[in-house]
Coordinates of C-alpha atoms in Angstrom, one line a residue:
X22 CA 0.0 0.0 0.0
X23 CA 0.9 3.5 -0.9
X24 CA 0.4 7.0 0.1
X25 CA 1.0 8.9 -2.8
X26 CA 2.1 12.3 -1.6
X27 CA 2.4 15.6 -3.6
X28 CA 5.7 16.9 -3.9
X29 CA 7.7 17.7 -1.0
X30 CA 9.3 21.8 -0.2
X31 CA 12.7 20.2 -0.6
X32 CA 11.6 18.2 -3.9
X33 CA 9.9 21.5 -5.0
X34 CA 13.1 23.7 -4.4
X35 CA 15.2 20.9 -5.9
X36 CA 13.2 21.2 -8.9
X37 CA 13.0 25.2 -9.7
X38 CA 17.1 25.0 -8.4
X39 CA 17.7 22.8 -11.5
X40 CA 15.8 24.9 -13.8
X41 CA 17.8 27.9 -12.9
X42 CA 20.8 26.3 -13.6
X43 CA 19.9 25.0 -16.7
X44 CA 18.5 28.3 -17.7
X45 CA 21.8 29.1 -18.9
X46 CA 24.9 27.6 -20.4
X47 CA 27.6 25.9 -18.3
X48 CA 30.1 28.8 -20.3
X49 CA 27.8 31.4 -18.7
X50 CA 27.8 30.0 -15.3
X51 CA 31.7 29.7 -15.5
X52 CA 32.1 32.8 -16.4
X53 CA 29.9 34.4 -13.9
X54 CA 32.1 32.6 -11.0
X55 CA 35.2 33.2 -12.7
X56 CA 34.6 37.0 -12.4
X57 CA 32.7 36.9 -9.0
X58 CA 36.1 35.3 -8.0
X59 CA 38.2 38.0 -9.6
X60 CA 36.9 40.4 -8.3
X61 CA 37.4 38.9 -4.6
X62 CA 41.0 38.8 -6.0
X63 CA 41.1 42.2 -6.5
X64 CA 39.7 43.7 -3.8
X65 CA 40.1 40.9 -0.8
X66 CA 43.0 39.1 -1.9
X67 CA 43.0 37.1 1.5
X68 CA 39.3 36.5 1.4
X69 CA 39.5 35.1 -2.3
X70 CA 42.5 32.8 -1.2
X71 CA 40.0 31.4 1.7
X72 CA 37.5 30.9 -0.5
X73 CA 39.5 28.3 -3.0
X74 CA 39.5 26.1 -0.3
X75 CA 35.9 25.4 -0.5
X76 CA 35.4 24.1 -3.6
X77 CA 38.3 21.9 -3.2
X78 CA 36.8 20.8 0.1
X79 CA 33.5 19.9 -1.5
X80 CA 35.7 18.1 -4.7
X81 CA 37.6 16.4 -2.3
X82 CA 34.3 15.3 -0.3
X83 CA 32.4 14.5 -3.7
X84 CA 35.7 12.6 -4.9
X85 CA 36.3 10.2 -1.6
X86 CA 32.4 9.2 -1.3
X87 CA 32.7 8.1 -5.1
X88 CA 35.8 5.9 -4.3
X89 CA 34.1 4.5 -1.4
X90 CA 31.0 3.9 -2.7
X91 CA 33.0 1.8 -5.7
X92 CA 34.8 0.2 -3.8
X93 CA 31.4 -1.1 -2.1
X94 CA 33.0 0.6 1.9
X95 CA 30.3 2.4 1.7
X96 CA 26.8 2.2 1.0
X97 CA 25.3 3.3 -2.3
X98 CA 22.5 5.6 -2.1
X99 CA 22.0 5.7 -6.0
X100 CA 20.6 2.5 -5.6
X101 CA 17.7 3.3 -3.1
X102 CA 14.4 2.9 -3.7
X103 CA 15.4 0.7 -7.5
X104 CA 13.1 -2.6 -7.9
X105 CA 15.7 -5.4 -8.8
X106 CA 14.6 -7.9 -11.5
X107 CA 12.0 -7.4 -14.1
X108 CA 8.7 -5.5 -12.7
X109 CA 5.6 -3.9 -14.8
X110 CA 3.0 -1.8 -14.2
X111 CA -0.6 -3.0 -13.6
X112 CA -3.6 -1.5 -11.9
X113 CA -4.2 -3.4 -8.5
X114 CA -7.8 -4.1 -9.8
X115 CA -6.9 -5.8 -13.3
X116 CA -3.5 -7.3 -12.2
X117 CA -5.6 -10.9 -11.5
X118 CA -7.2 -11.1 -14.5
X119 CA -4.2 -10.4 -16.8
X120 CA -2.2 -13.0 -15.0
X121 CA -5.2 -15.3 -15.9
X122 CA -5.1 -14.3 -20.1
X123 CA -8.0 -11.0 -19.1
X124 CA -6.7 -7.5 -21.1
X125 CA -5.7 -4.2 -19.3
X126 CA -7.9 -1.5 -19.1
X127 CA -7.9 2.4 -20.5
X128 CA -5.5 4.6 -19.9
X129 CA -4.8 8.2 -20.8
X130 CA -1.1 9.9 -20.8
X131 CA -1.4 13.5 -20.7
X132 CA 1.9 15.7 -21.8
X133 CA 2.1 19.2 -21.0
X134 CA 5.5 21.1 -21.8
X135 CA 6.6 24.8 -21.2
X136 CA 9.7 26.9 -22.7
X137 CA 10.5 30.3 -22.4
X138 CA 12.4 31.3 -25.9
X139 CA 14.4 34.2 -24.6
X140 CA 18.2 35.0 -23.6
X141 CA 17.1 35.8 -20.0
X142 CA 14.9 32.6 -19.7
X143 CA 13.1 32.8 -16.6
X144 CA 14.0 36.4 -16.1
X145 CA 12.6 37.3 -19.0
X146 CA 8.9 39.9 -19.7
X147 CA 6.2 37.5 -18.3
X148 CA 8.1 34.9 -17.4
X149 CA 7.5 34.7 -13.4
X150 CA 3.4 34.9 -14.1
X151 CA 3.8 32.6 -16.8
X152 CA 5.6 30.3 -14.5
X153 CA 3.5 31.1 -11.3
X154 CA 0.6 30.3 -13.1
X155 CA 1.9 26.7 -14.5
X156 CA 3.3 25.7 -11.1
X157 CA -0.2 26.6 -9.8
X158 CA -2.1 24.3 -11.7
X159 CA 0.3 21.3 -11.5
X160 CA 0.0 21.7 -7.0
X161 CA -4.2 22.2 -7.9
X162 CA -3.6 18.8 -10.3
X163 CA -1.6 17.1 -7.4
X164 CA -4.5 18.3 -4.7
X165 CA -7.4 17.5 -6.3
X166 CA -5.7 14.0 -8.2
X167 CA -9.0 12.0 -6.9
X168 CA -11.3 14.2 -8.3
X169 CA -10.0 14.2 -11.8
X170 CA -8.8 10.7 -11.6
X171 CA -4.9 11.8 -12.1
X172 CA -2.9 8.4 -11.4
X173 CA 0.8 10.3 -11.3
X174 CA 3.0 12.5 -12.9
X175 CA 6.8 12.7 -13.6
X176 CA 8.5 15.6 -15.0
X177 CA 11.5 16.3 -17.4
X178 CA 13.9 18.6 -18.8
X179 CA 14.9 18.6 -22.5
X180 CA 18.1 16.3 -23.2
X181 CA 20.6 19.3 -24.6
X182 CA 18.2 20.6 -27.8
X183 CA 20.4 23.8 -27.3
X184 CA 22.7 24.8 -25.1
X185 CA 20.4 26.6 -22.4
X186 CA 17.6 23.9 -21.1
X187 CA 14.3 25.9 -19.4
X188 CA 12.4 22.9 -21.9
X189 CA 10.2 21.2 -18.8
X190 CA 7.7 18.9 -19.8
X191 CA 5.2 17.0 -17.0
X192 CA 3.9 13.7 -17.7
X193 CA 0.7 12.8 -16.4
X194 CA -1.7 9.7 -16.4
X195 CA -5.0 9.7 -16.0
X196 CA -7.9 7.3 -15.7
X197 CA -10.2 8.4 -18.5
X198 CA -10.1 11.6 -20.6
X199 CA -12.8 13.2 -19.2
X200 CA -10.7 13.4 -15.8
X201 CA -8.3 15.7 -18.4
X202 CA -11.4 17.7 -19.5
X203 CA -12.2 18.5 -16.0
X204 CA -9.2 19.8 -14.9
X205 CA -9.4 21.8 -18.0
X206 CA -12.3 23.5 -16.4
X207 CA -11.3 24.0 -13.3
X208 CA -10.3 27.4 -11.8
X209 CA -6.7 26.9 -11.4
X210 CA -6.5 26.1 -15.0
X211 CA -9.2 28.7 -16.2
X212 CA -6.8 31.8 -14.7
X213 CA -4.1 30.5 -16.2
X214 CA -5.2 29.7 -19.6
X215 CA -6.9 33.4 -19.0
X216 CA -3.5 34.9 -18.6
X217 CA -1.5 33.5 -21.5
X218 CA -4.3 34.0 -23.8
X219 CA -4.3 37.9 -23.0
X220 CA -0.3 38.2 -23.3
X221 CA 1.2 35.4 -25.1
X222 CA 0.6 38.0 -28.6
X223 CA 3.2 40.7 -26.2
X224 CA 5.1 37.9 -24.7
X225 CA 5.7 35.9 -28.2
X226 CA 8.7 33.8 -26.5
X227 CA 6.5 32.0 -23.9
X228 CA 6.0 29.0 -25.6
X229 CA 3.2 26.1 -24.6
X230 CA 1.8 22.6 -25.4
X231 CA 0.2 19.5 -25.0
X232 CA -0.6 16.3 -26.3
X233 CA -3.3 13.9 -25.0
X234 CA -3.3 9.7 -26.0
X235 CA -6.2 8.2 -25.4
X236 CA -4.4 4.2 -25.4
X237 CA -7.5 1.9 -25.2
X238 CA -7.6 -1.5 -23.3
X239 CA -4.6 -4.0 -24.5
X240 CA -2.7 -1.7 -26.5
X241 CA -0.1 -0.5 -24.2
X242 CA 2.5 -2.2 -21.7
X243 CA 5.6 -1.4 -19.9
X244 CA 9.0 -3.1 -18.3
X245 CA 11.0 -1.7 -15.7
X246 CA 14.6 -3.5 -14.9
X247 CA 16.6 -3.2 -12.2
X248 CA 14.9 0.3 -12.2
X249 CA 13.7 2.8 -9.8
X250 CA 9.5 3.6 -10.2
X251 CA 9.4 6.2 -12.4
X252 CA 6.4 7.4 -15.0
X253 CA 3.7 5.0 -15.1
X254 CA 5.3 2.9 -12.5
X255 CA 5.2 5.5 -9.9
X256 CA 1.6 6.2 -9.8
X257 CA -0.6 5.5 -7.5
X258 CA -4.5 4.0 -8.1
X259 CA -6.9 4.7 -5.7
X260 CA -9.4 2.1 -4.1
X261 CA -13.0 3.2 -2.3
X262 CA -13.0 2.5 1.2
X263 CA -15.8 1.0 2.4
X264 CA -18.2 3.5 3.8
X265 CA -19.6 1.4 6.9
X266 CA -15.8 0.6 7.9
X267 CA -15.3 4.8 7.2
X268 CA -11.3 4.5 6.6
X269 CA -9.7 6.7 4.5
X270 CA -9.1 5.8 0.9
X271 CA -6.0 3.2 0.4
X272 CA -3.8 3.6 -2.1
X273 CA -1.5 1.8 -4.3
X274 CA 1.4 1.1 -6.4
X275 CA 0.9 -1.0 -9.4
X276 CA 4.6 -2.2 -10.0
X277 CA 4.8 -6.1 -9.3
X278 CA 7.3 -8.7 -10.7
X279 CA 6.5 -9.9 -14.3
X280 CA 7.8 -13.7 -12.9
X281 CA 4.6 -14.9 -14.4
X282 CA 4.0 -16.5 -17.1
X283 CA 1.6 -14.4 -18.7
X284 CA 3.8 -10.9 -18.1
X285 CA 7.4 -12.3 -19.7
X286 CA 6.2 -11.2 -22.8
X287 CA 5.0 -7.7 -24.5
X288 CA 2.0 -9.5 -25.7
X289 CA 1.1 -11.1 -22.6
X290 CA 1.5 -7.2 -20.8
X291 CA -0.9 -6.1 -22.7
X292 CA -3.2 -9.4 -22.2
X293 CA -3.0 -10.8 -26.0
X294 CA -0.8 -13.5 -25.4
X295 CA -3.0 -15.5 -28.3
X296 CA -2.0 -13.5 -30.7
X297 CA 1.7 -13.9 -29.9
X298 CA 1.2 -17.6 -30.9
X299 CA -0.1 -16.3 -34.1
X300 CA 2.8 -14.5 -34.8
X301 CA 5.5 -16.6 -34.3

């Protein structure tokens, strides 16, 4: 059983932290320190000296726990939290009857991207609305994830398409498209889309976008190995409590070992394992 909670502060600050930095180049960013530190050369020449030491502190830090870690002394965090073997992603309520040759049901993936195509990336006109108003939507999203049936999300930053990256793109996966439509109507969403439809003909570099896949019932699968739950196997499906026992709602993970039989295979994932025989 899971609780599927919405993003922690530090998860949060983590986040916005890594899309300043990759607001601009790694050249820019060097260059920035390199004259921060000149000028501390210049002007506080003992203070500048004092302040080499704690980068090569940190290396020296950084470098050691690396060693140790490979040289298995110490205990290696990277690996927390991965599922070892071969797992997939079911919904607890149709994981039986695939295992016994059933189909998996509906499912809806929901892509919504933002980029900001100016030199001063999120400092740039209209950025910090335009960005307060996205981040307000994805926390209402998280909030109200019952009510619009929203399963989980994962988000992304573009994979060097130039050499600034403010590209963020959220994955989300819902039950059935209508969930989608409703959050489309919802007031977080309304003020938003409000807002950019008023200034995105002034603010021409705030670019947005979204595609929506409707993937019916045994025409999609997944395989996660030696992997930690990410996308669609880190959501979470919810499951009525039973209103004379008056619990809250449980919730769960749908990852489990594809051991079986019927989940080796891409075919049998997506329950058609008959017409895998017909194909071979």
């Amino acid at each position: 059983m899971m609780e599927p909670a919405p993003l922690s502060q530090a998860a949060r600050s983590s986040r916005r932290l890594g899309i300043v930095i990759d607001n601009f180049t790694l050249s820019t960013w060097l260059c920035l320190a390199a004259s921060i530190y000149g000028t501390l050369s210049y002007a506080l020449p003992s203070a500048a000296r004092a302040l080499l030491l704690l980068p090569l502190a940190v290396l020296l830090l950084r470098t050691s726990d690396a060693l140790l870690i490979f040289a298995g002394l110490r205990h290696n965090r990277w690996m927390d939290g991965v599922v070892q073997g071969t797992a997939t992603a079911i919904p607890p309520d149709q994981q039986d009857d695939l295992i016994a040759g059933g189909t998996n049901g509906d499912i809806v993936v929901f892509l919504v991207g933002a980029r900001i195509n100016h030199p001063l990336g999120i400092l740039a006109p209209g950025a910090k609305d335009f960005v307060d108003y996205f981040s307000s939507m994805a926390r209402d999203l998280e909030k109200e994830r019952k009510d619009f049936g929203m399963l989980g999300t994962s988000s992304w930053l573009a994979n060097k398409e130039r050499s600034s990256d403010n590209d963020i793109l959220l994955i989300y996966y819902f039950r059935t498209v209508a969930g989608v439509e409703k959050f489309a109507h919802s007031e977080a969403h309304r003020k938003g889309w409000e807002w950019y439809t008023k200034w995105s003909k002034q603010y021409k570099h705030l670019a947005l976008r979204h595609e929506l896949y409707h993937v019916p019932a045994g025409h999609h699968e997944n395989v996660f190995i030696n992997s930690h739950p990410t996308l669609v196997g880190a959501t979470a499906w919810s499951a009525e409590a039973p209103d004379d026992k008056g619990g809250a709602d449980a919730w769960r993970n749908p990852l489990l070992m594809a051991d079986k039989k019927a989940l080796r295979t891409m075919w049998g994932r997506m329950g058609r394992g008959s017409e895998e025989l017909r194909v071979h």
